[in-house]
Structure formats: structure tokens, C-alpha cells
GROMACS .gro file of C-alpha atoms in nm:
model
  283
    1MET     CA    1  -1.090  -0.710  -1.469
    2ASN     CA    2  -1.451  -0.590  -1.439
    3ASN     CA    3  -1.397  -0.275  -1.233
    4ALA     CA    4  -1.762  -0.168  -1.240
    5LYS     CA    5  -1.859  -0.504  -1.093
    6LEU     CA    6  -1.588  -0.479  -0.826
    7ILE     CA    7  -1.707  -0.132  -0.721
    8ALA     CA    8  -2.067  -0.253  -0.696
    9GLN     CA    9  -1.961  -0.558  -0.495
   10PHE     CA   10  -1.741  -0.351  -0.266
   11ARG     CA   11  -2.040  -0.144  -0.160
   12TYR     CA   12  -2.200  -0.459  -0.016
   13LEU     CA   13  -1.911  -0.527   0.222
   14THR     CA   14  -1.996  -0.480   0.591
   15ARG     CA   15  -1.837  -0.541   0.929
   16ASN     CA   16  -2.003  -0.885   0.923
   17THR     CA   17  -1.841  -0.991   0.595
   18LYS     CA   18  -1.652  -1.320   0.634
   19TRP     CA   19  -1.322  -1.359   0.452
   20GLU     CA   20  -1.245  -1.726   0.390
   21GLN     CA   21  -0.885  -1.826   0.323
   22LYS     CA   22  -0.865  -2.024  -0.001
   23GLU     CA   23  -0.493  -2.054  -0.056
   24ARG     CA   24  -0.156  -1.997   0.107
   25ILE     CA   25   0.151  -1.967  -0.114
   26ASP     CA   26   0.477  -1.950   0.079
   27LEU     CA   27   0.713  -1.701  -0.083
   28GLN     CA   28   1.044  -1.859  -0.182
   29PHE     CA   29   1.246  -1.546  -0.097
   30ASN     CA   30   1.284  -1.298   0.186
   31ASN     CA   31   1.003  -1.048   0.127
   32HIS     CA   32   1.136  -0.818   0.405
   33HIS     CA   33   0.870  -0.556   0.503
   34PRO     CA   34   0.623  -0.551   0.210
   35GLN     CA   35   0.424  -0.240   0.123
   36GLY     CA   36   0.235  -0.251  -0.207
   37MET     CA   37   0.127  -0.526  -0.447
   38ILE     CA   38  -0.048  -0.569  -0.778
   39ARG     CA   39  -0.107  -0.862  -1.012
   40ILE     CA   40  -0.039  -0.827  -1.385
   41GLY     CA   41  -0.127  -1.148  -1.566
   42ASP     CA   42   0.041  -1.437  -1.387
   43LEU     CA   43   0.301  -1.219  -1.213
   44PHE     CA   44   0.281  -1.025  -0.886
   45TYR     CA   45   0.475  -0.703  -0.825
   46LEU     CA   46   0.557  -0.641  -0.459
   47SER     CA   47   0.724  -0.328  -0.320
   48SER     CA   48   0.919  -0.381   0.002
   49VAL     CA   49   1.174  -0.220   0.232
   50GLU     CA   50   1.479  -0.413   0.350
   51LEU     CA   51   1.564  -0.245   0.680
   52ILE     CA   52   1.935  -0.247   0.766
   53GLU     CA   53   1.933   0.012   1.044
   54ARG     CA   54   1.608   0.107   1.212
   55PRO     CA   55   1.538   0.482   1.253
   56VAL     CA   56   1.577   0.603   1.613
   57ARG     CA   57   1.344   0.865   1.759
   58PHE     CA   58   1.493   1.186   1.893
   59ASN     CA   59   1.411   1.304   2.245
   60ARG     CA   60   1.296   1.622   2.077
   61SER     CA   61   1.239   1.712   1.714
   62GLU     CA   62   1.550   1.808   1.517
   63ASP     CA   63   1.434   2.068   1.266
   64ARG     CA   64   1.154   1.897   1.069
   65TYR     CA   65   1.242   1.542   1.172
   66ASP     CA   66   1.144   1.336   1.477
   67ARG     CA   67   1.389   1.049   1.413
   68THR     CA   68   1.710   0.948   1.235
   69PRO     CA   69   1.682   0.835   0.871
   70GLY     CA   70   1.799   0.478   0.934
   71ARG     CA   71   1.936   0.274   0.647
   72GLY     CA   72   1.776   0.032   0.406
   73ILE     CA   73   1.717  -0.088   0.051
   74GLY     CA   74   1.399  -0.043  -0.150
   75HIS     CA   75   1.286  -0.341  -0.357
   76LEU     CA   76   1.028  -0.407  -0.625
   77PHE     CA   77   1.003  -0.785  -0.624
   78ILE     CA   78   0.844  -0.981  -0.908
   79PHE     CA   79   0.717  -1.331  -0.833
   80ASP     CA   80   0.496  -1.595  -0.991
   81LYS     CA   81   0.186  -1.778  -0.868
   82HIS     CA   82   0.407  -2.040  -0.702
   83GLY     CA   83   0.593  -1.783  -0.492
   84GLN     CA   84   0.913  -1.811  -0.696
   85LEU     CA   85   1.113  -1.491  -0.739
   86ALA     CA   86   1.122  -1.376  -1.102
   87GLY     CA   87   1.292  -1.039  -1.055
   88ASP     CA   88   1.419  -0.784  -0.804
   89MET     CA   89   1.444  -0.414  -0.893
   90VAL     CA   90   1.622  -0.187  -0.645
   91LEU     CA   91   1.461   0.157  -0.609
   92GLY     CA   92   1.558   0.462  -0.409
   93GLU     CA   93   1.831   0.715  -0.351
   94GLY     CA   94   2.025   0.808  -0.037
   95ASP     CA   95   1.793   0.820   0.264
   96MET     CA   96   1.493   0.748   0.041
   97TYR     CA   97   1.469   0.369   0.057
   98HIS     CA   98   1.111   0.304   0.174
   99PRO     CA   99   0.877   0.208  -0.115
  100GLY     CA  100   0.503   0.251  -0.062
  101GLY     CA  101   0.177   0.135  -0.216
  102ILE     CA  102   0.181   0.086  -0.593
  103ASP     CA  103  -0.059   0.114  -0.887
  104PHE     CA  104  -0.062   0.005  -1.252
  105ASP     CA  105  -0.226   0.221  -1.520
  106GLY     CA  106  -0.214  -0.044  -1.792
  107ARG     CA  107   0.126   0.070  -1.920
  108HIS     CA  108   0.336   0.168  -1.620
  109LEU     CA  109   0.368   0.088  -1.253
  110TRP     CA  110   0.382   0.389  -1.021
  111VAL     CA  111   0.587   0.352  -0.704
  112SER     CA  112   0.675   0.610  -0.438
  113VAL     CA  113   1.001   0.571  -0.244
  114ALA     CA  114   1.037   0.786   0.068
  115GLU     CA  115   1.251   0.839   0.372
  116TYR     CA  116   1.140   0.616   0.660
  117ARG     CA  117   1.011   0.910   0.866
  118PRO     CA  118   0.727   1.162   0.844
  119HIS     CA  119   0.754   1.508   0.684
  120SER     CA  120   1.054   1.399   0.480
  121GLN     CA  121   1.093   1.354   0.103
  122SER     CA  122   1.004   1.108  -0.171
  123ILE     CA  123   1.068   1.010  -0.531
  124VAL     CA  124   0.777   0.891  -0.747
  125TYR     CA  125   0.896   0.633  -1.001
  126LYS     CA  126   0.739   0.524  -1.329
  127VAL     CA  127   0.828   0.161  -1.401
  128ASP     CA  128   0.786  -0.021  -1.733
  129PRO     CA  129   0.700  -0.383  -1.641
  130ALA     CA  130   0.794  -0.503  -1.992
  131THR     CA  131   1.152  -0.372  -1.981
  132ARG     CA  132   1.175  -0.361  -1.600
  133LYS     CA  133   1.326  -0.014  -1.615
  134ALA     CA  134   1.244   0.252  -1.356
  135GLU     CA  135   1.244   0.624  -1.426
  136PRO     CA  136   1.214   0.893  -1.156
  137SER     CA  137   0.910   1.098  -1.254
  138PHE     CA  138   0.909   1.369  -0.986
  139ARG     CA  139   1.003   1.447  -0.627
  140VAL     CA  140   0.789   1.550  -0.330
  141ALA     CA  141   0.890   1.732  -0.010
  142ASP     CA  142   0.695   1.490   0.211
  143HIS     CA  143   0.679   1.119   0.295
  144ILE     CA  144   0.446   0.967   0.034
  145GLY     CA  145   0.318   0.629   0.151
  146GLY     CA  146   0.156   0.526  -0.177
  147VAL     CA  147   0.039   0.649  -0.517
  148VAL     CA  148  -0.267   0.578  -0.732
  149ARG     CA  149  -0.308   0.671  -1.102
  150ASN     CA  150  -0.648   0.801  -1.213
  151GLY     CA  151  -0.668   0.585  -1.527
  152GLN     CA  152  -0.409   0.598  -1.805
  153GLU     CA  153  -0.424   0.972  -1.865
  154GLY     CA  154  -0.532   1.117  -1.532
  155GLU     CA  155  -0.371   1.261  -1.223
  156LEU     CA  156  -0.165   1.084  -0.959
  157ILE     CA  157  -0.300   1.072  -0.606
  158GLY     CA  158  -0.065   1.023  -0.312
  159TYR     CA  159  -0.107   1.004   0.063
  160SER     CA  160   0.134   1.111   0.334
  161TRP     CA  161   0.271   0.930   0.642
  162GLY     CA  162  -0.031   0.779   0.818
  163SER     CA  163  -0.241   0.894   0.519
  164ARG     CA  164  -0.333   1.214   0.703
  165LYS     CA  165  -0.302   1.422   0.387
  166PHE     CA  166  -0.391   1.364   0.021
  167TYR     CA  167  -0.195   1.508  -0.269
  168LYS     CA  168  -0.296   1.524  -0.633
  169TRP     CA  169  -0.036   1.583  -0.909
  170SER     CA  170  -0.014   1.592  -1.285
  171PRO     CA  171   0.196   1.301  -1.423
  172ASP     CA  172   0.500   1.531  -1.437
  173GLY     CA  173   0.463   1.628  -1.071
  174GLN     CA  174   0.278   1.961  -1.081
  175LEU     CA  175   0.083   1.991  -0.755
  176LEU     CA  176  -0.288   2.023  -0.835
  177GLN     CA  177  -0.450   1.973  -0.496
  178GLU     CA  178  -0.363   1.917  -0.131
  179LYS     CA  179  -0.628   1.810   0.119
  180GLU     CA  180  -0.649   1.679   0.474
  181ASN     CA  181  -0.790   1.327   0.489
  182PRO     CA  182  -1.142   1.355   0.639
  183SER     CA  183  -1.138   0.990   0.752
  184HIS     CA  184  -0.951   0.877   1.064
  185PHE     CA  185  -1.057   0.513   1.043
  186ILE     CA  186  -0.734   0.353   0.915
  187ASP     CA  187  -0.390   0.453   0.786
  188TYR     CA  188  -0.365   0.357   0.419
  189GLN     CA  189  -0.087   0.116   0.322
  190ASP     CA  190  -0.178   0.030  -0.037
  191GLY     CA  191  -0.429   0.138  -0.302
  192ARG     CA  192  -0.525   0.141  -0.667
  193TYR     CA  193  -0.761   0.284  -0.924
  194VAL     CA  194  -1.071   0.073  -0.988
  195GLY     CA  195  -1.251   0.282  -1.251
  196GLU     CA  196  -1.539   0.531  -1.246
  197GLY     CA  197  -1.319   0.790  -1.073
  198LYS     CA  198  -1.275   0.568  -0.767
  199MET     CA  199  -0.985   0.406  -0.582
  200ILE     CA  200  -0.978   0.131  -0.321
  201VAL     CA  201  -0.725   0.161  -0.038
  202SER     CA  202  -0.635  -0.078   0.241
  203GLY     CA  203  -0.453  -0.044   0.572
  204ILE     CA  204  -0.464  -0.060   0.949
  205SER     CA  205  -0.498   0.137   1.268
  206GLU     CA  206  -0.288   0.025   1.564
  207LEU     CA  207  -0.501   0.082   1.874
  208PRO     CA  208  -0.420   0.028   2.243
  209GLU     CA  209  -0.597  -0.270   2.390
  210PHE     CA  210  -0.767  -0.251   2.727
  211GLY     CA  211  -0.560  -0.390   3.010
  212GLY     CA  212  -0.325  -0.116   3.112
  213ARG     CA  213   0.033  -0.025   3.040
  214GLY     CA  214   0.237  -0.273   2.839
  215SER     CA  215  -0.063  -0.429   2.668
  216LYS     CA  216  -0.023  -0.548   2.310
  217ARG     CA  217  -0.158  -0.307   2.051
  218PHE     CA  218  -0.465  -0.415   1.853
  219GLU     CA  219  -0.448  -0.407   1.473
  220LEU     CA  220  -0.774  -0.294   1.317
  221GLY     CA  221  -0.769  -0.365   0.944
  222GLY     CA  222  -0.985  -0.196   0.688
  223LEU     CA  223  -1.074  -0.120   0.328
  224ALA     CA  224  -1.208   0.204   0.182
  225LEU     CA  225  -1.359   0.316  -0.148
  226ILE     CA  226  -1.267   0.679  -0.220
  227ASP     CA  227  -1.392   0.925  -0.480
  228ILE     CA  228  -1.083   1.062  -0.655
  229ASN     CA  229  -1.250   1.390  -0.755
  230THR     CA  230  -1.362   1.487  -0.404
  231LEU     CA  231  -1.112   1.272  -0.205
  232GLU     CA  232  -1.405   1.176   0.018
  233THR     CA  233  -1.473   0.824   0.147
  234VAL     CA  234  -1.765   0.656  -0.029
  235HIS     CA  235  -1.769   0.329   0.168
  236GLU     CA  236  -1.536   0.176   0.427
  237VAL     CA  237  -1.539  -0.148   0.626
  238PRO     CA  238  -1.325  -0.312   0.897
  239VAL     CA  239  -1.132  -0.634   0.832
  240LEU     CA  240  -1.038  -0.861   1.123
  241ALA     CA  241  -0.904  -1.178   0.954
  242GLN     CA  242  -0.552  -1.262   1.074
  243SER     CA  243  -0.235  -1.400   0.916
  244PRO     CA  244  -0.026  -1.698   1.035
  245GLN     CA  245   0.191  -1.454   1.237
  246GLY     CA  246  -0.115  -1.295   1.397
  247HIS     CA  247  -0.132  -0.975   1.190
  248VAL     CA  248  -0.450  -0.841   1.036
  249ILE     CA  249  -0.443  -0.928   0.665
  250THR     CA  250  -0.462  -0.564   0.545
  251ARG     CA  251  -0.149  -0.468   0.745
  252ASN     CA  252   0.076  -0.465   0.439
  253PRO     CA  253  -0.004  -0.495   0.064
  254VAL     CA  254  -0.349  -0.593  -0.064
  255PHE     CA  255  -0.485  -0.653  -0.412
  256LEU     CA  256  -0.860  -0.698  -0.476
  257GLU     CA  257  -1.045  -0.837  -0.777
  258SER     CA  258  -1.396  -0.949  -0.859
  259ALA     CA  259  -1.439  -1.327  -0.843
  260GLY     CA  260  -1.778  -1.448  -0.963
  261GLN     CA  261  -2.041  -1.343  -0.710
  262GLY     CA  262  -1.781  -1.228  -0.460
  263ILE     CA  263  -1.444  -1.058  -0.411
  264ARG     CA  264  -1.100  -1.216  -0.403
  265LEU     CA  265  -0.835  -1.058  -0.181
  266TYR     CA  266  -0.459  -1.121  -0.212
  267ALA     CA  267  -0.239  -1.015   0.080
  268VAL     CA  268   0.117  -1.048   0.213
  269PRO     CA  269   0.069  -0.933   0.573
  270ASP     CA  270   0.378  -1.091   0.728
  271ASP     CA  271   0.737  -0.968   0.712
  272ASP     CA  272   1.048  -1.157   0.607
  273HIS     CA  273   0.952  -1.516   0.514
  274GLY     CA  274   0.584  -1.453   0.457
  275SER     CA  275   0.314  -1.599   0.236
  276LEU     CA  276   0.077  -1.479  -0.033
  277LEU     CA  277  -0.262  -1.538   0.127
  278VAL     CA  278  -0.571  -1.561  -0.093
  279TYR     CA  279  -0.915  -1.494   0.057
  280GLU     CA  280  -1.263  -1.485  -0.091
  281THR     CA  281  -1.597  -1.361   0.028
  282SER     CA  282  -1.943  -1.427  -0.111
  283LEU     CA  283  -2.194  -1.139  -0.132
   0.00000   0.00000   0.00000
């Protein structure tokens, strides 16, 4: 992948950019509630939470928590370009069953698995895609919604529930930096390193629509290019294209790559029996 080209192309994205759907591949398995995705060769790796018992909010906060832990199973699905399941790795421990956004550093996949509630706890896993073995790397006393590796030798960057806070760790989990997210545009769902000290993240903001009480919430999708050294946003754009179930396409996992004179975007925005949607835009 030409990361320098992708970064340059990303800077040309605007609110007027048109994303044209090129392909829809129906997944031949229950993808549950997907979170992060990356393509390695002809295979896609998709993190997802299978929710068995939904967390229930307390009337008032109980200690540090605002809801029950719920119950679920964390998955790292592997599927091919036809949507056929090629593997299913179960990740998590106890109340930590919610995988987040994932990244690949060329040797290992990095996956965070957290409790399904804010201000909780997480395990960051290092996964060898060749052997399909997962190793807990370190633990964090917060909900980590996704991790990005700064190249093969660099730090790990994580973001909390709603991506309101950034963390930066050494690969063995030593905390190097903690910073409030200066952007309030979207909540990050997925992200990855794209070279030159930059990462691209994707996500949504759920906003109340006009029309009074009981109105459906509006999903504003978006993409952002972030400088890993400063943790400041370099360029961000809204995305409004919608899935077959009516969700914005950056709601769940997203993977971007350069495609000729434009950008190709892979997304699985819909829960349960969803599809891998492939979009392209010309710049």
C-alpha cells in the first residue's frame, strides 16, 4: 500500500466528496456488532462483539460505573473476499468482551477488548495472523475503544469511550502520554497507522434531529487524519453515505486504501447479517 499517496489523497477530501458504492458482499456468517477491520492480502480481519445481555443503566452511578457490565463474547472474525468465514478467534476475559478498532503493524494485529461501559478496564492483545494466536500484551484501567500502532517499532495509541481521551503506551504497556481529544466532531470507532507519523480514524456522532421529543437520532459519519506526535487533527471530513439498513457507512469498522486516482473505502456498517460494502471516490 502506498501510504504517502493515501495521506496526500486524504487531504483532498471535503464535505462535497461523493462516495460511490462499487460492490456489496453479503457476509455468510453472523457478524454481530462489528467494531474494527483491516485487510491483509485477500483476507479481512473483523473484530466484533456478540451481545448476550445488554448493559442496563443505573438510576445513579454505582462507584465508577453508570451501568451493569452485561454479558457477551468478543470475536475476531477472519473472512475472504467472498464473505465466507475463514476463522473465528474468541478474545476477552470476564466482563471484558467488547473488542474495539484494530491495527496491523506488518507482523501483529493489535486489538483492545474492554468492558461494555465507560471508565472500566481493557486488555490489549497482540495477535499473530500467521498462527492465529492471541497474547495479552497489557491491561488498562479504562475502556479503550481502539488501538493504533505507530509503525512496527513505535508506540501504541488508544482512545477511550467516545474517543474523549487519547493514550500513548510503549508496546509493553508503559503509559507515555495521556491527552484530552481536542476534536469533538465524531467519536472514533476504528483507526490505523498510515505512515509519516499519521493515523486515519473513522466514526460517528449521534445527534438529535429537529422535530421534538422522540425524533430519530441523526448519524453524522466522519473521517480524520491525526498527527500521532501531537495527537492533533490534521484534516477531517464528514461522510453521509448510508448502508442498506440506513446507517452511515463509518458507523462501525472502516478500512481505507489508495485506488488509482482516488480512495477505496471498505465498511461493515450493519449489525448481525451485514455486508462488506466497497466504495470509491475520485479526486
